[in-house]
């Protein structure tokens, strides 16, 4: 029987646990605070940030917003980052991407205090992840890769010794998830595929688990998946639906694959909710380290 990996359900359980931990922190006089820095009025970014603050309210985390106009300069954005670095009420924060054209995103990310990097994407924290192949990690982890692994773990899907094919080499998922999957605590073997990979279908057919993060709607077809594989669909594409006359979100996995696999994450409703929950988890863990 094929198992649907319900990210909404698991994320709700994670948030319920976090709410209890936040209550304990407050008993010790510590109130976790999540900050967001949003530049401009991109509808997708605004919706994403609003969702994060709604999540904060759900678990009792303080919300801290910094909104700048679309014409904000690099210096304006840098000043807002420094403000969040210095704000004692802010336990951790994110800079919502993309930033306006012409602004060096990597330079802005580099200004974030690594100890307040709620996304786990600061170069220092990624370096710590590279170094700590075994043992505990005390720096924040990248939210989406962590969400993938937590979702699999919630359904007792063991990755020890498994062949994992990752599709896509973006920094948010593709390049970072391999760092988590190959740690001794997980112990998977990872093949990272991208647009330059030859015979990519062969890599997919050999995989026990496919993590699809290309942003190419329906790229993973049934003929490219072996029986009993596990599919983690992290890709996001906006596809026009002629029947409804509206755009809708589609993942990288063709739904026709579902009948031949042992488990799959739907998209939407799979990894997305887990990513949001992991952001909250990072902030709570940052606060717990202050106890």
XYZ file of C-alpha atoms in Angstrom:
291
model
C 0.000 0.000 0.000
C 1.281 3.438 -0.911
C 1.707 5.834 2.015
C 0.936 9.519 1.620
C 3.396 11.520 3.725
C 1.082 14.139 5.188
C 3.232 17.184 5.910
C 0.287 19.158 7.271
C -0.412 16.565 9.957
C 3.222 16.134 10.968
C 3.836 19.897 10.988
C 0.834 20.336 13.297
C 2.340 17.784 15.684
C 5.702 19.565 15.561
C 4.058 22.902 16.335
C 2.088 21.424 19.234
C 5.367 20.191 20.729
C 7.020 23.563 20.123
C 4.143 25.354 21.886
C 4.841 23.287 25.020
C 8.551 24.089 24.824
C 7.823 27.796 24.333
C 5.626 27.736 27.449
C 8.533 26.230 29.408
C 10.894 28.883 28.094
C 8.506 31.616 29.194
C 8.490 30.150 32.699
C 12.245 30.833 32.683
C 11.743 34.395 31.468
C 12.720 33.659 27.845
C 10.351 34.641 25.026
C 11.523 33.420 21.600
C 11.173 36.014 18.851
C 11.178 35.459 15.072
C 12.058 38.424 12.896
C 11.413 38.886 9.190
C 12.920 41.430 6.833
C 10.765 41.975 3.750
C 11.822 44.351 0.983
C 9.158 45.365 -1.536
C 5.631 44.092 -2.086
C 6.030 40.878 -4.040
C 2.690 39.060 -3.483
C 4.316 35.657 -3.004
C 6.851 36.984 -0.520
C 4.198 38.936 1.382
C 2.020 35.831 1.674
C 4.999 33.738 2.769
C 6.008 36.221 5.481
C 2.419 36.567 6.695
C 2.243 32.791 7.040
C 5.373 32.767 9.174
C 3.904 35.312 11.580
C 0.661 33.344 11.779
C 2.736 30.296 12.718
C 4.437 32.340 15.438
C 1.107 33.255 16.978
C 0.101 29.596 16.932
C 3.016 28.470 19.092
C 3.506 31.597 21.214
C 6.597 33.042 19.542
C 6.953 36.832 19.387
C 6.735 38.304 15.859
C 9.131 41.043 14.781
C 8.642 42.635 11.349
C 10.911 44.892 9.377
C 9.373 45.995 6.058
C 11.214 48.189 3.548
C 10.060 49.697 0.228
C 11.083 48.134 -3.081
C 13.483 50.995 -3.788
C 15.441 50.422 -0.553
C 19.191 50.649 -1.097
C 21.809 48.107 -0.040
C 22.690 50.392 2.873
C 19.027 50.552 3.947
C 18.751 46.775 3.955
C 22.103 46.360 5.700
C 20.967 48.772 8.418
C 17.812 46.714 8.985
C 19.910 43.545 9.251
C 22.174 45.172 11.830
C 19.092 46.315 13.749
C 17.811 42.729 13.954
C 21.272 41.507 14.940
C 21.259 43.896 17.883
C 17.601 43.521 18.922
C 17.526 41.404 22.132
C 13.880 40.520 21.503
C 14.834 38.830 18.223
C 16.026 35.263 18.797
C 16.364 34.523 15.091
C 15.280 36.038 11.797
C 15.118 35.621 8.051
C 15.758 37.947 5.137
C 12.995 37.157 2.663
C 14.350 36.488 -0.821
C 14.485 37.548 -3.557
C 15.760 41.038 -2.837
C 15.307 43.831 -5.396
C 17.371 43.608 -8.541
C 20.863 45.003 -8.109
C 21.127 44.154 -4.391
C 23.846 41.611 -3.596
C 21.890 38.918 -1.749
C 24.980 36.988 -0.674
C 26.483 40.122 0.842
C 23.289 40.769 2.811
C 23.114 37.167 4.039
C 26.743 37.464 5.102
C 25.786 40.330 7.424
C 23.377 38.153 9.414
C 24.577 37.166 12.877
C 25.066 33.371 12.428
C 23.561 32.749 15.861
C 20.342 34.432 14.658
C 20.212 32.761 11.229
C 16.778 31.136 11.456
C 17.036 29.755 7.898
C 20.325 27.992 8.608
C 21.773 29.361 5.361
C 24.570 31.614 6.619
C 28.003 30.509 5.289
C 29.220 29.912 8.855
C 26.321 27.599 9.666
C 26.652 25.715 6.396
C 30.340 25.305 7.174
C 29.490 23.891 10.597
C 27.174 21.402 8.892
C 30.008 20.326 6.595
C 32.363 19.816 9.533
C 29.996 17.875 11.793
C 29.628 14.564 9.985
C 28.912 12.886 13.294
C 27.723 14.042 16.695
C 25.283 16.786 17.576
C 24.985 20.035 15.628
C 24.342 23.147 17.712
C 23.885 25.573 14.807
C 20.577 26.112 12.968
C 19.881 23.680 10.124
C 18.519 24.525 6.634
C 14.751 24.370 7.005
C 13.611 22.535 3.882
C 16.226 19.738 3.958
C 15.533 19.289 7.648
C 11.813 19.192 6.899
C 12.309 16.421 4.333
C 14.204 14.258 6.810
C 11.798 14.959 9.694
C 8.832 14.020 7.491
C 10.444 10.723 6.500
C 11.343 10.031 10.125
C 7.754 10.668 11.241
C 6.688 7.730 9.051
C 9.600 5.524 10.212
C 11.232 5.502 6.784
C 14.826 4.486 7.464
C 17.440 6.083 5.209
C 20.396 4.102 6.555
C 22.313 2.722 3.558
C 19.666 3.905 1.074
C 20.465 5.318 -2.356
C 19.042 8.842 -2.589
C 18.832 10.711 -5.886
C 18.548 14.487 -5.443
C 17.298 16.404 -8.471
C 18.444 20.027 -8.524
C 21.540 21.788 -7.235
C 20.022 24.938 -5.749
C 21.475 26.057 -2.431
C 18.108 26.006 -0.620
C 17.635 22.263 -1.086
C 19.745 20.436 -3.640
C 23.227 21.306 -2.435
C 22.356 21.377 1.257
C 20.220 18.268 1.688
C 23.168 16.070 0.761
C 25.032 17.433 3.782
C 22.259 16.255 6.090
C 21.593 12.941 4.348
C 25.228 11.844 4.443
C 25.754 12.556 8.149
C 26.339 9.362 10.116
C 23.054 9.883 11.972
C 21.213 9.424 8.650
C 23.834 7.457 6.693
C 22.354 7.650 3.186
C 24.313 7.633 -0.069
C 23.498 10.633 -2.243
C 23.710 11.274 -5.983
C 23.188 14.927 -6.882
C 21.742 15.351 -10.375
C 21.303 18.582 -12.326
C 20.916 19.933 -15.865
C 24.410 18.741 -16.765
C 23.866 15.158 -15.568
C 24.038 12.508 -18.282
C 21.416 9.746 -18.283
C 19.536 11.308 -15.392
C 16.727 8.755 -15.789
C 19.178 5.943 -14.986
C 20.091 7.638 -11.709
C 16.422 7.973 -10.789
C 15.650 4.333 -11.589
C 18.416 3.120 -9.269
C 17.299 5.287 -6.334
C 15.492 4.077 -3.227
C 14.479 7.674 -2.556
C 14.113 10.594 -4.984
C 14.150 14.163 -3.692
C 12.859 16.255 -6.587
C 13.750 19.954 -6.300
C 14.156 21.146 -9.890
C 11.093 23.325 -10.295
C 10.125 21.411 -13.447
C 6.469 20.399 -13.332
C 5.904 16.650 -13.658
C 9.554 15.921 -14.465
C 9.616 12.592 -12.564
C 7.638 10.069 -14.625
C 6.522 6.530 -13.682
C 8.984 4.929 -16.101
C 11.838 6.667 -14.251
C 10.914 5.324 -10.810
C 11.552 1.830 -9.504
C 8.823 -0.088 -7.732
C 8.679 0.662 -4.020
C 10.716 3.852 -4.163
C 9.973 6.875 -1.957
C 9.272 10.215 -3.634
C 9.841 13.561 -1.917
C 8.414 16.327 -4.097
C 9.969 19.692 -3.250
C 9.710 21.389 -6.656
C 7.369 24.326 -7.157
C 6.033 25.483 -10.537
C 3.108 27.735 -11.417
C 1.159 26.064 -14.216
C -1.822 27.552 -16.049
C -4.941 25.402 -15.754
C -7.054 25.849 -18.876
C -10.125 24.331 -17.214
C -10.212 26.867 -14.387
C -8.433 29.724 -16.155
C -6.098 30.105 -13.185
C -2.539 29.275 -12.272
C -1.960 26.474 -9.790
C 1.047 24.988 -8.039
C 2.513 21.787 -9.431
C 5.368 19.743 -8.122
C 8.167 17.925 -9.919
C 6.555 14.494 -9.557
C 3.924 13.251 -12.002
C 1.003 11.962 -9.913
C 0.933 8.852 -12.088
C 4.000 7.741 -10.114
C 2.036 7.323 -6.906
C 0.667 3.859 -7.762
C 4.096 2.231 -8.042
C 5.911 3.735 -5.033
C 5.855 2.846 -1.337
C 5.496 6.443 -0.132
C 5.279 9.971 -1.506
C 4.947 13.533 -0.277
C 2.133 15.441 -1.987
C 2.754 18.894 -3.379
C 1.307 21.070 -1.986
C 0.753 19.672 1.497
C 3.953 17.702 1.940
C 7.334 19.303 2.493
C 6.030 22.902 2.432
C 4.314 22.806 5.848
C 7.367 21.034 7.260
C 9.658 23.825 6.079
C 7.599 26.379 7.993
C 7.572 24.181 11.079
C 11.357 23.736 10.948
C 11.843 27.502 10.891
C 9.949 27.688 14.176
C 11.965 24.756 15.518
C 15.211 26.580 14.748
C 14.027 29.654 16.653
C 12.886 27.648 19.671
C 16.161 25.713 19.759
C 18.111 28.989 19.591
C 16.164 30.202 22.629
C 16.647 26.918 24.507
C 20.413 27.265 24.148
C 20.154 30.427 26.280
C 18.700 28.538 29.255
